[in-house]
mmCIF file of C-alpha atoms in Angstrom:
data_model
loop_
_atom_site.group_PDB
_atom_site.id
_atom_site.type_symbol
_atom_site.label_atom_id
_atom_site.label_comp_id
_atom_site.label_asym_id
_atom_site.label_seq_id
_atom_site.Cartn_x
_atom_site.Cartn_y
_atom_site.Cartn_z
ATOM 1 C CA MET A 1 0.047 0.170 -0.110
ATOM 2 C CA THR A 2 1.091 3.329 -0.570
ATOM 3 C CA GLY A 3 1.823 5.896 1.902
ATOM 4 C CA ARG A 4 -2.029 7.754 0.787
ATOM 5 C CA ALA A 5 -3.252 4.321 0.932
ATOM 6 C CA ASP A 6 -2.562 3.466 4.746
ATOM 7 C CA ALA A 7 -3.862 7.133 5.668
ATOM 8 C CA ILE A 8 -7.542 6.309 4.046
ATOM 9 C CA GLY A 9 -7.447 2.917 5.383
ATOM 10 C CA HIS A 10 -7.232 4.245 8.889
ATOM 11 C CA LEU A 11 -8.922 7.770 7.985
ATOM 12 C CA ARG A 12 -11.890 4.759 7.881
ATOM 13 C CA ARG A 13 -11.134 3.392 10.661
ATOM 14 C CA ALA A 14 -12.273 5.668 13.134
ATOM 15 C CA LYS A 15 -15.493 7.073 10.485
ATOM 16 C CA ASP A 16 -16.216 3.218 10.647
ATOM 17 C CA ARG A 17 -16.286 3.701 14.140
ATOM 18 C CA ILE A 18 -18.458 7.004 14.391
ATOM 19 C CA ASP A 19 -20.701 5.843 12.411
ATOM 20 C CA ALA A 20 -21.262 2.446 14.249
ATOM 21 C CA ARG A 21 -21.132 3.417 17.651
ATOM 22 C CA TYR A 22 -22.172 7.480 17.453
ATOM 23 C CA ALA A 23 -24.338 7.057 20.367
ATOM 24 C CA GLU A 24 -22.054 6.271 22.370
ATOM 25 C CA GLN A 25 -19.794 8.475 23.858
ATOM 26 C CA LEU A 26 -16.547 9.281 21.797
ATOM 27 C CA ASP A 27 -14.109 11.973 22.297
ATOM 28 C CA VAL A 28 -10.854 12.649 19.767
ATOM 29 C CA ASP A 29 -8.130 11.025 22.146
ATOM 30 C CA GLN A 30 -9.963 7.883 21.983
ATOM 31 C CA LEU A 31 -11.137 8.586 17.574
ATOM 32 C CA ALA A 32 -7.398 9.114 17.340
ATOM 33 C CA ARG A 33 -5.818 5.845 18.503
ATOM 34 C CA VAL A 34 -8.014 3.772 16.505
ATOM 35 C CA ALA A 35 -6.553 5.805 13.337
ATOM 36 C CA GLY A 36 -3.069 5.286 15.169
ATOM 37 C CA TRP A 37 -2.566 9.325 15.300
ATOM 38 C CA SER A 38 -1.452 11.728 17.632
ATOM 39 C CA ARG A 39 -4.813 13.812 18.377
ATOM 40 C CA GLU A 40 -3.964 17.192 16.094
ATOM 41 C CA HIS A 41 -2.178 15.043 13.253
ATOM 42 C CA PHE A 42 -5.902 13.237 13.431
ATOM 43 C CA ILE A 43 -8.663 16.559 12.773
ATOM 44 C CA ARG A 44 -6.123 17.987 10.406
ATOM 45 C CA THR A 45 -5.991 14.410 8.042
ATOM 46 C CA PHE A 46 -9.467 13.485 8.960
ATOM 47 C CA ALA A 47 -10.457 17.336 7.385
ATOM 48 C CA ALA A 48 -8.287 17.034 5.413
ATOM 49 C CA ALA A 49 -9.841 14.096 3.700
ATOM 50 C CA PHE A 50 -14.061 14.539 4.639
ATOM 51 C CA GLY A 51 -14.385 18.089 5.011
ATOM 52 C CA GLU A 52 -15.589 17.955 8.135
ATOM 53 C CA THR A 53 -13.245 17.572 11.701
ATOM 54 C CA PRO A 54 -14.012 14.801 13.128
ATOM 55 C CA GLY A 55 -16.826 16.244 16.098
ATOM 56 C CA ALA A 56 -18.814 17.907 13.385
ATOM 57 C CA TYR A 57 -18.580 14.612 11.255
ATOM 58 C CA LEU A 58 -20.514 13.456 14.566
ATOM 59 C CA ALA A 59 -22.234 15.107 15.073
ATOM 60 C CA ARG A 60 -24.152 14.983 12.063
ATOM 61 C CA ARG A 61 -24.386 11.682 11.507
ATOM 62 C CA ARG A 62 -25.671 12.114 15.481
ATOM 63 C CA ILE A 63 -28.376 14.542 13.912
ATOM 64 C CA GLU A 64 -29.150 12.422 11.127
ATOM 65 C CA ARG A 65 -30.048 9.345 12.894
ATOM 66 C CA ALA A 66 -32.533 11.703 15.080
ATOM 67 C CA GLN A 67 -34.085 13.159 11.743
ATOM 68 C CA ASP A 68 -34.597 9.795 10.706
ATOM 69 C CA LEU A 69 -35.836 8.651 14.548
ATOM 70 C CA LEU A 70 -38.235 12.002 14.357
ATOM 71 C CA ARG A 71 -39.896 11.549 11.167
ATOM 72 C CA SER A 72 -40.823 8.132 11.591
ATOM 73 C CA VAL A 73 -41.339 6.771 15.971
ATOM 74 C CA ASN A 74 -43.371 7.541 18.509
ATOM 75 C CA LEU A 75 -40.494 9.009 20.646
ATOM 76 C CA THR A 76 -40.824 11.980 22.212
ATOM 77 C CA VAL A 77 -37.541 14.979 21.374
ATOM 78 C CA THR A 78 -35.553 13.237 24.474
ATOM 79 C CA GLU A 79 -35.945 10.345 23.830
ATOM 80 C CA VAL A 80 -34.527 10.578 20.378
ATOM 81 C CA CYS A 81 -31.995 12.953 21.817
ATOM 82 C CA HIS A 82 -30.680 10.512 24.073
ATOM 83 C CA LEU A 83 -30.408 7.459 21.787
ATOM 84 C CA VAL A 84 -28.806 9.187 19.231
ATOM 85 C CA GLY A 85 -25.971 10.149 22.335
ATOM 86 C CA TYR A 86 -26.799 13.750 23.706
ATOM 87 C CA SER A 87 -27.219 13.838 27.853
ATOM 88 C CA SER A 88 -28.783 16.693 27.114
ATOM 89 C CA LEU A 89 -30.942 17.995 26.156
ATOM 90 C CA GLY A 90 -29.972 21.802 25.329
ATOM 91 C CA THR A 91 -27.127 20.388 23.626
ATOM 92 C CA PHE A 92 -29.021 18.636 20.969
ATOM 93 C CA SER A 93 -31.700 20.928 20.102
ATOM 94 C CA ARG A 94 -29.736 23.225 20.043
ATOM 95 C CA ARG A 95 -27.104 21.766 17.257
ATOM 96 C CA PHE A 96 -30.378 19.887 15.870
ATOM 97 C CA THR A 97 -30.599 23.630 14.403
ATOM 98 C CA GLU A 98 -27.752 24.527 13.485
ATOM 99 C CA ILE A 99 -27.663 21.700 11.292
ATOM 100 C CA THR A 100 -30.979 21.516 9.770
ATOM 101 C CA GLY A 101 -32.081 24.957 10.791
ATOM 102 C CA GLU A 102 -34.536 24.395 12.714
ATOM 103 C CA SER A 103 -35.727 22.860 15.763
ATOM 104 C CA PRO A 104 -36.329 19.375 16.647
ATOM 105 C CA THR A 105 -40.228 19.836 17.367
ATOM 106 C CA ALA A 106 -40.823 22.251 14.801
ATOM 107 C CA TYR A 107 -38.718 19.753 11.848
ATOM 108 C CA ARG A 108 -40.825 17.040 13.170
ATOM 109 C CA ALA A 109 -44.192 18.855 13.265
ATOM 110 C CA ARG A 110 -43.569 19.564 8.763
ATOM 111 C CA THR A 111 -41.666 16.338 8.182
ATOM 112 C CA ARG A 112 -45.077 13.954 9.233
ATOM 113 C CA GLU A 113 -47.636 16.767 8.545
ATOM 114 C CA HIS A 114 -49.043 14.041 5.350
ATOM 115 C CA ALA A 115 -46.573 11.279 6.147
ATOM 116 C CA PRO A 116 -48.201 7.630 7.238
ATOM 117 C CA PRO A 117 -48.713 7.642 11.390
ATOM 118 C CA PRO A 118 -45.402 6.909 12.789
ATOM 119 C CA VAL A 119 -44.172 4.239 14.364
ATOM 120 C CA PRO A 120 -45.236 3.283 18.213
ATOM 121 C CA GLY A 121 -42.042 3.998 20.536
ATOM 122 C CA CYS A 122 -41.569 0.211 22.066
ATOM 123 C CA TYR A 123 -41.139 -1.264 18.846
ATOM 124 C CA LEU A 124 -37.427 0.543 18.231
ATOM 125 C CA MET A 125 -36.770 0.058 21.981
ATOM 126 C CA MET A 126 -37.298 -3.673 21.166
ATOM 127 C CA TRP A 127 -34.747 -4.021 18.509
ATOM 128 C CA THR A 128 -32.392 -1.214 19.862
ATOM 129 C CA ARG A 129 -30.967 -2.389 22.433
ATOM 130 C CA PRO A 130 -27.981 -0.296 24.611
ATOM 131 C CA ALA A 131 -23.696 -0.164 22.642
ATOM 132 C CA GLY A 132 -21.900 -3.294 25.184
ATOM 133 C CA PHE A 133 -25.346 -5.791 25.608
ATOM 134 C CA GLY A 134 -25.290 -9.067 24.918
ATOM 135 C CA GLY A 135 -21.368 -9.397 25.082
ATOM 136 C CA ASN A 136 -20.866 -11.798 21.943
ATOM 137 C CA ARG A 137 -19.144 -9.108 20.041
ATOM 138 C CA ASP A 138 -15.100 -8.082 19.884
ATOM 139 C CA GLU A 139 -14.194 -4.694 19.668
ATOM 140 C CA SER A 140 -13.736 -5.452 15.742
ATOM 141 C CA GLY A 141 -17.659 -6.188 16.672
ATOM 142 C CA LYS A 142 -17.141 -9.472 15.927
ATOM 143 C CA ASP A 143 -19.418 -12.027 16.620
ATOM 144 C CA VAL A 144 -17.576 -14.224 19.726
ATOM 145 C CA THR A 145 -20.020 -16.397 20.489
ATOM 146 C CA SER A 146 -20.517 -20.178 19.133
ATOM 147 C CA GLY A 147 -16.360 -19.637 20.147
#
């Protein structure tokens, strides 16, 4: 592999970690370790490759998931806030508004105006488990149930 291909592979691992674990408490130092670089080098290289910092990418992924939930599932804004990885409703609402241009409540009202009825939240909760639940996957996500 060339140096550039190696760099892309490192960045891809970190980006995949964000995509898979957006609802967890991720920090830049942890993501830099996944990529195998220093914090500063990781932030610079990630931004150059993807056009936004790792923190901005994580926030955008969380808000995209929140939009999906607000559109299609009958959960409160607070429940959605926690499901996508925010611990503060105020921070969630502020970031949602910064990224989408409207509040979570306004977004929900606008997108549900002519939509089918939302899925009851209890159905989502049956299929969504907290991160780390069950313990049948290793750090890389590989199923280790059958030895």
